[in-house]
PDB file of C-alpha atoms in Angstrom:
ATOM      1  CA  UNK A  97     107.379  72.984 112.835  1.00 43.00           C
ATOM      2  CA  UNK A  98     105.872  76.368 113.151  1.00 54.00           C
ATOM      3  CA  UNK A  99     102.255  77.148 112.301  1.00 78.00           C
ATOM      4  CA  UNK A 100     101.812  79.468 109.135  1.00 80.00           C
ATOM      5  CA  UNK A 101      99.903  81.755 110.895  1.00 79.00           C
ATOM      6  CA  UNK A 102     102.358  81.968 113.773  1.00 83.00           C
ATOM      7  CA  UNK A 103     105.048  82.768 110.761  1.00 86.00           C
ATOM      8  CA  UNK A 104     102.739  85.325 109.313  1.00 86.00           C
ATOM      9  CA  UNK A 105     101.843  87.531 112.001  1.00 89.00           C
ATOM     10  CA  UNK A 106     105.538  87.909 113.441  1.00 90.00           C
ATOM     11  CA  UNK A 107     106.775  89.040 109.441  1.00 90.00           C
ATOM     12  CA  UNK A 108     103.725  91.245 109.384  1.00 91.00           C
ATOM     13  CA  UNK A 109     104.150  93.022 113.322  1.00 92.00           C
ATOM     14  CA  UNK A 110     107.716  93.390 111.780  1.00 93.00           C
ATOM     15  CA  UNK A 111     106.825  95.102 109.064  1.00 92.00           C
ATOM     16  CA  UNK A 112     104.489  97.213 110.007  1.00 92.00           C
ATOM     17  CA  UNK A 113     107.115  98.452 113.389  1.00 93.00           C
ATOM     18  CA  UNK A 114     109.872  99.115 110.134  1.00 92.00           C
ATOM     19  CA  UNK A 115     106.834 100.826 108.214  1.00 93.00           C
ATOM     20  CA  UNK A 116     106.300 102.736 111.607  1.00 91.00           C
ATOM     21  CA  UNK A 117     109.924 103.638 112.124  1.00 89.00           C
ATOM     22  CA  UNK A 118     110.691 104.906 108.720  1.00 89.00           C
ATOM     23  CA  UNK A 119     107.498 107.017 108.887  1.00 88.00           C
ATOM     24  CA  UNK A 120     109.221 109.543 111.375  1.00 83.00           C
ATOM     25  CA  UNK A 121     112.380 111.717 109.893  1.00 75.00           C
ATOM     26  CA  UNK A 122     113.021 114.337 112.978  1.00 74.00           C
ATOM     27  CA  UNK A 123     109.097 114.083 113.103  1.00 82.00           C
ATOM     28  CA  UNK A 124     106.467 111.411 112.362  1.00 86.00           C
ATOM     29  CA  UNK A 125     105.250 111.980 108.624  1.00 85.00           C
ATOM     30  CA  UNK A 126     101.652 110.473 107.980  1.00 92.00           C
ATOM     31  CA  UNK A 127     102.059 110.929 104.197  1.00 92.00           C
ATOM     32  CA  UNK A 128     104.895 108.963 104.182  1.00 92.00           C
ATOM     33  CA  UNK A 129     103.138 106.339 106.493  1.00 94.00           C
ATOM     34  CA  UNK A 130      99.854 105.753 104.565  1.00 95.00           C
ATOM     35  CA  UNK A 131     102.079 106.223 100.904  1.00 96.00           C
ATOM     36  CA  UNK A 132     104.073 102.949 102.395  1.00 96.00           C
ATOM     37  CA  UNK A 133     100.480 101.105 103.627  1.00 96.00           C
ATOM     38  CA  UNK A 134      99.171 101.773 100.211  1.00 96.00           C
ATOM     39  CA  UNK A 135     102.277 100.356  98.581  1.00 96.00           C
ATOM     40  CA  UNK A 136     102.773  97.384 100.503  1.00 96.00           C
ATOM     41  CA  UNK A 137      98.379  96.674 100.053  1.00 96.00           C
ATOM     42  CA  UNK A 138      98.922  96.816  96.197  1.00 96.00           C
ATOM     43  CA  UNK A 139     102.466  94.525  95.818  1.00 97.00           C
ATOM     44  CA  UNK A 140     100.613  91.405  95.782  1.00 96.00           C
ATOM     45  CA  UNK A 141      97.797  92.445  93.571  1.00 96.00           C
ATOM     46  CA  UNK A 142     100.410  94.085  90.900  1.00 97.00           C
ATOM     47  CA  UNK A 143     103.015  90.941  91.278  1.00 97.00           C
ATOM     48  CA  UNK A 144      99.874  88.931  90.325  1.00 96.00           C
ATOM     49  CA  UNK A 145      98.668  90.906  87.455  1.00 96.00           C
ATOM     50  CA  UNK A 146     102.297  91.782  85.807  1.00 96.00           C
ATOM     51  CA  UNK A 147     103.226  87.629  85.932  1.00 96.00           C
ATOM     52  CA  UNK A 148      99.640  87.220  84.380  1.00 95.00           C
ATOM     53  CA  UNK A 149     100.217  89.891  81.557  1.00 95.00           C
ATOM     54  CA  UNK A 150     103.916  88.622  80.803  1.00 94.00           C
ATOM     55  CA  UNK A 151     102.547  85.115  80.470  1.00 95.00           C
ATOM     56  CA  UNK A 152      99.925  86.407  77.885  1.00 93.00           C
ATOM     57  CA  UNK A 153     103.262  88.286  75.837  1.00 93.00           C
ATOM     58  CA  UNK A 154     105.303  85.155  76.041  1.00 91.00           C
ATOM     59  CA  UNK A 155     102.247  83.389  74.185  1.00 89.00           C
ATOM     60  CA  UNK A 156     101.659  85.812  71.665  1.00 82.00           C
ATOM     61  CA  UNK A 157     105.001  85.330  69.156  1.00 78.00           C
ATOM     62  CA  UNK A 158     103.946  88.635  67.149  1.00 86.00           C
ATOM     63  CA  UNK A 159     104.896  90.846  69.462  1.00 89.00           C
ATOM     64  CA  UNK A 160     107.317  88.498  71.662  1.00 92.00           C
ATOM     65  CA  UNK A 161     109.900  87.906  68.940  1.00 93.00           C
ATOM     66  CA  UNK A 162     110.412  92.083  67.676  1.00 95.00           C
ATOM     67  CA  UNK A 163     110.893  92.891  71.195  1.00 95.00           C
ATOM     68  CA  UNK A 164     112.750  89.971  72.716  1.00 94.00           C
ATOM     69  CA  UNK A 165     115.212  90.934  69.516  1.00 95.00           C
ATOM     70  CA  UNK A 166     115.104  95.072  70.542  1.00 95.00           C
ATOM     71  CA  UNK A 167     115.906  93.820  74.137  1.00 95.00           C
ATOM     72  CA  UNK A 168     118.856  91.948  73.472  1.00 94.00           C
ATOM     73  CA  UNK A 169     120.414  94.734  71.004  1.00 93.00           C
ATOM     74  CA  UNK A 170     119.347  97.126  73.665  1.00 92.00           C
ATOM     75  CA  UNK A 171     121.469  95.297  76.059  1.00 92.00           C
ATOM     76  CA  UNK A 172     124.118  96.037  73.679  1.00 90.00           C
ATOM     77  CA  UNK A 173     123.429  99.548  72.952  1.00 89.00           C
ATOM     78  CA  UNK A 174     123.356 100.641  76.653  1.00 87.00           C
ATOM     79  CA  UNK A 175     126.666  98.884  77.805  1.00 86.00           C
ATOM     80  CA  UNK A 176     128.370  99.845  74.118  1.00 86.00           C
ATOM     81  CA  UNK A 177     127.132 103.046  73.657  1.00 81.00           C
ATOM     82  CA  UNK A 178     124.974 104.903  76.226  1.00 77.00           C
ATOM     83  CA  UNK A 179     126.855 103.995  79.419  1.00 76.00           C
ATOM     84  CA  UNK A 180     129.570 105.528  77.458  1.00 77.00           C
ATOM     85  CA  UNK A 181     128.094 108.253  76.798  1.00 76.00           C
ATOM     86  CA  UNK A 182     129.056 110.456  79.632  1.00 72.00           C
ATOM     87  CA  UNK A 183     126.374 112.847  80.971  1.00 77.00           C
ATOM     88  CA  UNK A 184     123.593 110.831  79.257  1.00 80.00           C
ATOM     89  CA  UNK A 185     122.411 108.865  82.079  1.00 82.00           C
ATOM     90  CA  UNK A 186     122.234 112.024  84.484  1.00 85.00           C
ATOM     91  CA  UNK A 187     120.161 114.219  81.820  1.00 87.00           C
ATOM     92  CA  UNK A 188     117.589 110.830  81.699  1.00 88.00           C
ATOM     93  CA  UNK A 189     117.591 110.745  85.325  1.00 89.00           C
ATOM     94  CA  UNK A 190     116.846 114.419  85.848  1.00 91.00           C
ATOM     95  CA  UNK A 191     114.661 114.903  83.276  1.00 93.00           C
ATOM     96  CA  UNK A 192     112.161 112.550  84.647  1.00 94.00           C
ATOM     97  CA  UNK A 193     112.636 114.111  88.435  1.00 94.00           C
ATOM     98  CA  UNK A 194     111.352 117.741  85.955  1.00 94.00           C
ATOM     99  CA  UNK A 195     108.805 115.362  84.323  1.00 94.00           C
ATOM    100  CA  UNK A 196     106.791 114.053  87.310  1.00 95.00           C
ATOM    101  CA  UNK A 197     107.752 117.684  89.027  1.00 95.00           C
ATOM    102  CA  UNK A 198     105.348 118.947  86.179  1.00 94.00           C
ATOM    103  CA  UNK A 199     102.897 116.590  86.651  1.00 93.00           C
ATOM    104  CA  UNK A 200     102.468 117.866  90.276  1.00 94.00           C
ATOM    105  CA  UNK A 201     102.235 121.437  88.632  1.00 92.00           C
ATOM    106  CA  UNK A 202     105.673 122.575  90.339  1.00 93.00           C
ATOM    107  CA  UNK A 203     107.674 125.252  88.350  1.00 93.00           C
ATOM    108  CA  UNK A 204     110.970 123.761  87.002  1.00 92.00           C
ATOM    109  CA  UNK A 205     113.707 126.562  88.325  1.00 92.00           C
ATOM    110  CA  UNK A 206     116.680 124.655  87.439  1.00 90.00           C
ATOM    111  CA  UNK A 207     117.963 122.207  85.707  1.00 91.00           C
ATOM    112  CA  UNK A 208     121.499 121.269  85.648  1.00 88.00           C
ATOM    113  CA  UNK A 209     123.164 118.249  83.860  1.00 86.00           C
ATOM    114  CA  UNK A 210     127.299 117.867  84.220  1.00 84.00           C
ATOM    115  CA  UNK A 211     129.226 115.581  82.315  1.00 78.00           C
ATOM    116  CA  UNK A 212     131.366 114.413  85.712  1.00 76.00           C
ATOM    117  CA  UNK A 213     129.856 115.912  88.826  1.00 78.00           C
ATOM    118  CA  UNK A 214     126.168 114.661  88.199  1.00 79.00           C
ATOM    119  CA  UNK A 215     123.258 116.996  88.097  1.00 84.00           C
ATOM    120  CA  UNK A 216     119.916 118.341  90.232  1.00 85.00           C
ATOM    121  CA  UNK A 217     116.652 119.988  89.643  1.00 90.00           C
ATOM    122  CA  UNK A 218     115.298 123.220  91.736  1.00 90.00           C
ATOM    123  CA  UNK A 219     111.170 123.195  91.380  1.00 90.00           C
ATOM    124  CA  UNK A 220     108.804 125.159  93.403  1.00 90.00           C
ATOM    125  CA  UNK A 221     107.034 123.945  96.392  1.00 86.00           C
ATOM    126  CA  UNK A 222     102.683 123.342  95.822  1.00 80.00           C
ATOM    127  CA  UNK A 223     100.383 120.596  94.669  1.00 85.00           C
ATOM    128  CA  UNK A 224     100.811 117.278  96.381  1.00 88.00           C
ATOM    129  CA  UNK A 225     103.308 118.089  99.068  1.00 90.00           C
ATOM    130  CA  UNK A 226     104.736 115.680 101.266  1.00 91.00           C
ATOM    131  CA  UNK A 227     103.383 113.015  99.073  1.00 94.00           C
ATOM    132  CA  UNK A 228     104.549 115.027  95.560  1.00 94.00           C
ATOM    133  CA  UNK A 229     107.968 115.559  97.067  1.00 93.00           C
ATOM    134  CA  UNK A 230     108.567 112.198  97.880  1.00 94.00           C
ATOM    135  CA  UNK A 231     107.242 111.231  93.906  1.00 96.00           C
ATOM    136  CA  UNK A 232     109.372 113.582  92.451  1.00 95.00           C
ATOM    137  CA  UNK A 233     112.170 112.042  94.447  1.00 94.00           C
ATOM    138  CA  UNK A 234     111.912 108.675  93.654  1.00 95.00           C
ATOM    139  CA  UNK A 235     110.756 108.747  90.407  1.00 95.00           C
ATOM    140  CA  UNK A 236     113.724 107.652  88.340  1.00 93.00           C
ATOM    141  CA  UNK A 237     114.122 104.573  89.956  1.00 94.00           C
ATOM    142  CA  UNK A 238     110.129 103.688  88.949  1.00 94.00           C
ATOM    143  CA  UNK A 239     109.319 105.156  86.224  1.00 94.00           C
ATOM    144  CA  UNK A 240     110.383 103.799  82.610  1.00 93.00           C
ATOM    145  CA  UNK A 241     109.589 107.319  80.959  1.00 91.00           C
ATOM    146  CA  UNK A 242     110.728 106.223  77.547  1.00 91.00           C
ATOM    147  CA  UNK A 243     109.202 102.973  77.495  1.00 94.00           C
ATOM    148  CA  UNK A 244     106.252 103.645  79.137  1.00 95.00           C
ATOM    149  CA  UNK A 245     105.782 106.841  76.887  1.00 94.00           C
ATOM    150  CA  UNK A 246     106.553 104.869  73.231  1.00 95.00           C
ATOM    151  CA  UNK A 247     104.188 102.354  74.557  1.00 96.00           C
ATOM    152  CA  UNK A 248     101.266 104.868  75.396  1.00 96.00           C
ATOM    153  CA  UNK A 249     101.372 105.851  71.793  1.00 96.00           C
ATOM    154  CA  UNK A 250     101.936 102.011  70.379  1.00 95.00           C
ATOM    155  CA  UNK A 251      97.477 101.804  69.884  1.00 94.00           C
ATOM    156  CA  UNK A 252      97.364 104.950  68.120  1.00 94.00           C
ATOM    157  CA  UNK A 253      99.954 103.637  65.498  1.00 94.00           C
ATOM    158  CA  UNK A 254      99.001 101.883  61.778  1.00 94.00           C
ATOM    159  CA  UNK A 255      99.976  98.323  61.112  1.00 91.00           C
ATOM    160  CA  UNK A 256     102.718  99.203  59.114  1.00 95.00           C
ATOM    161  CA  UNK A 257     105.007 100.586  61.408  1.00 94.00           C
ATOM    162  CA  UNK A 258     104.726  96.785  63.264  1.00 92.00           C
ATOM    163  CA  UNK A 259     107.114  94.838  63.886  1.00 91.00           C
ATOM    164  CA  UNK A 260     109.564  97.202  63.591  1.00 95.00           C
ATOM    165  CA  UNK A 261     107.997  99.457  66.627  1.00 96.00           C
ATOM    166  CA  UNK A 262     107.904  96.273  69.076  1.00 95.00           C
ATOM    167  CA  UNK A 263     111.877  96.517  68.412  1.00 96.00           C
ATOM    168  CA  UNK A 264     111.618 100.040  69.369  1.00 96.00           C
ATOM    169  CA  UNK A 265     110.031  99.450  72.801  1.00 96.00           C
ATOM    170  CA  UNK A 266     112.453  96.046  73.163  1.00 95.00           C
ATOM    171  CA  UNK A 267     115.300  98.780  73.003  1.00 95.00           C
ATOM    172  CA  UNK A 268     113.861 101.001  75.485  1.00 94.00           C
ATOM    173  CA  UNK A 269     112.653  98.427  77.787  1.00 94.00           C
ATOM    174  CA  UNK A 270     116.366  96.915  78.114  1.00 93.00           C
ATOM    175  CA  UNK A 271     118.095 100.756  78.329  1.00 88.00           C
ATOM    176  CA  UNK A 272     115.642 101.368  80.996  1.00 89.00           C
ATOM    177  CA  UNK A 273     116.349  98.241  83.141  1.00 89.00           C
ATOM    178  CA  UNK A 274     119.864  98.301  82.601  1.00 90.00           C
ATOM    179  CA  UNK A 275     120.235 102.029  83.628  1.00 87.00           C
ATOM    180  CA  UNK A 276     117.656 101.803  86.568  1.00 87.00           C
ATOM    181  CA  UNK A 277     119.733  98.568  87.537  1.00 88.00           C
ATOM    182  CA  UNK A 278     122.646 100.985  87.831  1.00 87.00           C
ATOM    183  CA  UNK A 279     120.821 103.709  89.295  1.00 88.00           C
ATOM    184  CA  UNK A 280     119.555 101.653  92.494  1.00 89.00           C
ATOM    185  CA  UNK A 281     122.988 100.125  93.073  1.00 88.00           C
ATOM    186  CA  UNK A 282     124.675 104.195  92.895  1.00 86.00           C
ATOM    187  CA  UNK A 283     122.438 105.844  95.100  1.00 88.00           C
ATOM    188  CA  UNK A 284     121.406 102.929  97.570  1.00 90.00           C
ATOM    189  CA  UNK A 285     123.929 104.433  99.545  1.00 85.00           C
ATOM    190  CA  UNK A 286     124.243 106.589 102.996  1.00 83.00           C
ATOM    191  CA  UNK A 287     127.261 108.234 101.166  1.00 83.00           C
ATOM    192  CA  UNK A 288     127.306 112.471 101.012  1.00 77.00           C
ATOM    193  CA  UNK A 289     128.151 114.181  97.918  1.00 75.00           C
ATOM    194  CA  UNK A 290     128.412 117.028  96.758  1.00 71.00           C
ATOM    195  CA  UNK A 291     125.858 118.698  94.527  1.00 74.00           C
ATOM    196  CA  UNK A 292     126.715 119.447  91.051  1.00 69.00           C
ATOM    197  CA  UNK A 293     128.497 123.223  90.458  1.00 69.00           C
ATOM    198  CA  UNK A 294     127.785 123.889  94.283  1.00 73.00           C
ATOM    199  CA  UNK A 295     129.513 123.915  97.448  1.00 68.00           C
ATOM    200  CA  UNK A 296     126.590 121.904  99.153  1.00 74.00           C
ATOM    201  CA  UNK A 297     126.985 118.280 100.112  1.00 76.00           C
ATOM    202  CA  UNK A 298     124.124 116.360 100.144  1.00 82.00           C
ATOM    203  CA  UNK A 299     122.611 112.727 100.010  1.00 82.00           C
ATOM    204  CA  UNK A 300     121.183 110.541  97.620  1.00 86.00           C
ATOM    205  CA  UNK A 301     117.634 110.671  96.676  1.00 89.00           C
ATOM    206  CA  UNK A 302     116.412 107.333  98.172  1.00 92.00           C
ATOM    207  CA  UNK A 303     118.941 108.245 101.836  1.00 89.00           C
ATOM    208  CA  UNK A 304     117.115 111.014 101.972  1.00 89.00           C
ATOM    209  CA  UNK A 305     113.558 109.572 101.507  1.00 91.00           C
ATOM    210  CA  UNK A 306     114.321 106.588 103.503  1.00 91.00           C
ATOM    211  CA  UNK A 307     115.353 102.942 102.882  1.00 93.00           C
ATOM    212  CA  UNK A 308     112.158 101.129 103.950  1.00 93.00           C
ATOM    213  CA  UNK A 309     109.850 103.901 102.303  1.00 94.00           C
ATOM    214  CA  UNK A 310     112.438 103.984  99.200  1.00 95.00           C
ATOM    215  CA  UNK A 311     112.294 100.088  98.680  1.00 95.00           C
ATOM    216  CA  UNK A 312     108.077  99.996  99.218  1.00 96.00           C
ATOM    217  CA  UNK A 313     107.431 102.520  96.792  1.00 96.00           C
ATOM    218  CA  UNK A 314     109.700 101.398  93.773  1.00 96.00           C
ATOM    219  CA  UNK A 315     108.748  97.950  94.210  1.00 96.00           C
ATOM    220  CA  UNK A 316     104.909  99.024  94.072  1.00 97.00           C
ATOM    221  CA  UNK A 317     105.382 101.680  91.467  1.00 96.00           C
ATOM    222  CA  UNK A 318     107.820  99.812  88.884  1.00 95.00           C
ATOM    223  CA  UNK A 319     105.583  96.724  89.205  1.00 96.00           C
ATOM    224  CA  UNK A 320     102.066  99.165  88.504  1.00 97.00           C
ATOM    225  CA  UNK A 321     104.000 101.242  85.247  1.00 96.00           C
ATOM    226  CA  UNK A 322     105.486  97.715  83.990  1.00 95.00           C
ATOM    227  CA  UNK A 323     102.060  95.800  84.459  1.00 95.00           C
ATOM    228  CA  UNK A 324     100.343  98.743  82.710  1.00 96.00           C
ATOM    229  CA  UNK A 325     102.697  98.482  79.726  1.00 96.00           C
ATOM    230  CA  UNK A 326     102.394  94.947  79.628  1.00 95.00           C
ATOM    231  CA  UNK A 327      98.576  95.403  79.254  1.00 96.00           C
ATOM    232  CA  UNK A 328      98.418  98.349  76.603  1.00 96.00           C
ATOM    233  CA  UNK A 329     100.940  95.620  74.487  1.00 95.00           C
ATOM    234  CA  UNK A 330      98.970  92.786  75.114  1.00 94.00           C
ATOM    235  CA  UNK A 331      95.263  94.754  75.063  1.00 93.00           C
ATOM    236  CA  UNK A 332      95.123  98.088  73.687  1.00 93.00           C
ATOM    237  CA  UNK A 333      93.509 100.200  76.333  1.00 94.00           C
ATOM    238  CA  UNK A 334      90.379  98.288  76.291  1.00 92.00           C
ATOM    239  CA  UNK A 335      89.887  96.841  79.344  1.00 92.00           C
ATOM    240  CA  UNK A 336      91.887  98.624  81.386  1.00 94.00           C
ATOM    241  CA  UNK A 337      89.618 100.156  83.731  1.00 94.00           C
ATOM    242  CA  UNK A 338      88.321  96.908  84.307  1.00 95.00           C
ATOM    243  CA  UNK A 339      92.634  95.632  85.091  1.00 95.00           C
ATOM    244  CA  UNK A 340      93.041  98.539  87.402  1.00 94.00           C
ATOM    245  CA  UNK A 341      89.929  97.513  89.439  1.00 95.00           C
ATOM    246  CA  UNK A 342      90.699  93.967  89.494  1.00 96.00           C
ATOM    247  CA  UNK A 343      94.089  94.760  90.855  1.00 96.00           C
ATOM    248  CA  UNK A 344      92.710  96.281  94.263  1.00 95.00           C
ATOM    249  CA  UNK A 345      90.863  93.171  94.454  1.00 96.00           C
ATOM    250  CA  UNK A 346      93.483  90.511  93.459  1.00 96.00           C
ATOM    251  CA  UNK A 347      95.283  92.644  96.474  1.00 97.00           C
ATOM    252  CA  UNK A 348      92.314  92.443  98.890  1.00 96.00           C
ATOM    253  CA  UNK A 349      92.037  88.747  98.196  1.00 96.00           C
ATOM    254  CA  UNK A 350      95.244  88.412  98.985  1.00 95.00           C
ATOM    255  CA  UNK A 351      95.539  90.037 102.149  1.00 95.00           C
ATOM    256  CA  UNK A 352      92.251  89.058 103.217  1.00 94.00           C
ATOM    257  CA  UNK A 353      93.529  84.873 102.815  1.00 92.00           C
ATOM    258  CA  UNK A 354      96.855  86.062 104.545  1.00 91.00           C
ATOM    259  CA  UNK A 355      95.157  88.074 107.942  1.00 91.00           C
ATOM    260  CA  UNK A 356      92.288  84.943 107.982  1.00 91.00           C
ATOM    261  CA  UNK A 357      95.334  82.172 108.353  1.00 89.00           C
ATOM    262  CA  UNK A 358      96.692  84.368 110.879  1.00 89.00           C
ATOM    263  CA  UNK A 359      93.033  84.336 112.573  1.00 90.00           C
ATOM    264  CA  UNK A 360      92.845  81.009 112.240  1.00 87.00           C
ATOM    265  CA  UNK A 361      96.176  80.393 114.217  1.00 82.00           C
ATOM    266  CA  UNK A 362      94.949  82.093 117.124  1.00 85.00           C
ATOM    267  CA  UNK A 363      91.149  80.649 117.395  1.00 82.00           C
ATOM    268  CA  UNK A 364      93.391  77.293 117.288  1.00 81.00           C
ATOM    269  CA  UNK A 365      95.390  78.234 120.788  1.00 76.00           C
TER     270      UNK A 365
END
């Protein structure tokens, strides 16, 4: 039987070659590199905290039962009625390409939404580039705008909009899932397309930024917006200076226990 350690340094040398490999698109990109390092530091730390926060939800029946009930009508609602509605899911996904695009301060120059032939966004080059291109590029397939944005302003609200607002954010949490679901499984594809009202063919968002990188990122980033969420429902936003620290740390402790049985291994040959 093979030594942990011995297990643990072969997955790691292999990840960290595929890390290398994907790093280089017709040159070697050191954004893209130390985006993927940071990702793959924090997935441990975030996988702990998110399992800790949905453990506190499932606990607390006030705000478990309104949106356990929104989730399963949402289920309902997105395969019933927004799947159907054609053009719907396109506007959602470009719309948060234009919103993260403003967050990096780029100028929105187009926006385009078909009903049939998809849809794009044209913004203007600047802040964050290499590393703001490849955000705006993935970011429908990590970022629950809706849910994340009706739970930013869930603190702020009185007590008599509850429960009736946790069935709100159960809604939006399963349309989200559902259509990001849907989303990976479209464009987790090397397939060429052509780009809505033009004559230029093109290839998905995650082709284009790269498998590996594509998979690192959304893993890390849907796991960081969903923990957050999970801790403004469970906490307010007290505290969470205090959860974002203790997530590099749950991460370091991680790693560090990981790279010292791997150390261990080798003293022992």
């Amino acid at each position: 039987m093979m030594e942990k350690g011995f297990i643990y340094s072969v997955v790691i040398v292999i990840i960290f070659l595929l890390i290398l490999i994907s790093s280089f698109k017709r040159r070697f990109y050191i954004t893209r590199m130390i985006m993927q390092l940071v990702g793959l530091f924090i997935i441990p730390g975030i996988t702990v905290l998110f399992f800790n926060e949905a453990r506190i939800l499932i606990h607390d029946n006030s705000a478990l039962l309104p949106i356990s009930g929104g989730f399963t009508g949402g289920i309902f609602l997105y395969y019933f009625l927004l799947k159907r509605w054609i053009g719907f899911s396109t506007f959602e996904h470009e719309l948060t390409h234009a919103i993260v695009a403003l967050l990096f301060f780029r100028r929105i120059k187009r926006f385009v939404v078909t009903k049939y032939k998809g849809g794009y966004i044209q913004h203007s080059n600047g802040f964050g580039g290499e590393f703001g291109n490849r955000m705006i590029s993935l970011a429908p397939y990590y970022l629950p705008t809706m849910m994340l944005l009706s739970v930013l302003a869930r603190p702020f609200l009185p007590d008599i909009w509850f429960p009736w607002y946790d069935i709100w954010i159960g809604i939006t949490f399963a349309w989200q899932l559902m259509d990001s679901i849907d989303e990976i499984k479209r464009n987790w594809s090397s397939r060429l397309f052509l780009t809505a009202n033009t004559d230029t063919v093109s290839h998905t968002d995650i082709k284009m930024s790269g498998f590996i990188f594509s998979f690192i990122i959304i893993v890390a980033l849907l796991l960081f917006f969903l923990g957050i969420i999970l801790f403004i429902i469970n906490n307010g936003y007290e505290g969470i200076g205090n959860w974002l620290k203790s997530l590099f740390s749950t991460a370091y402790n991680k790693w560090h226990a990981l790279f010292r049985e791997i150390l261990t291994y080798f003293k022992s040959l």
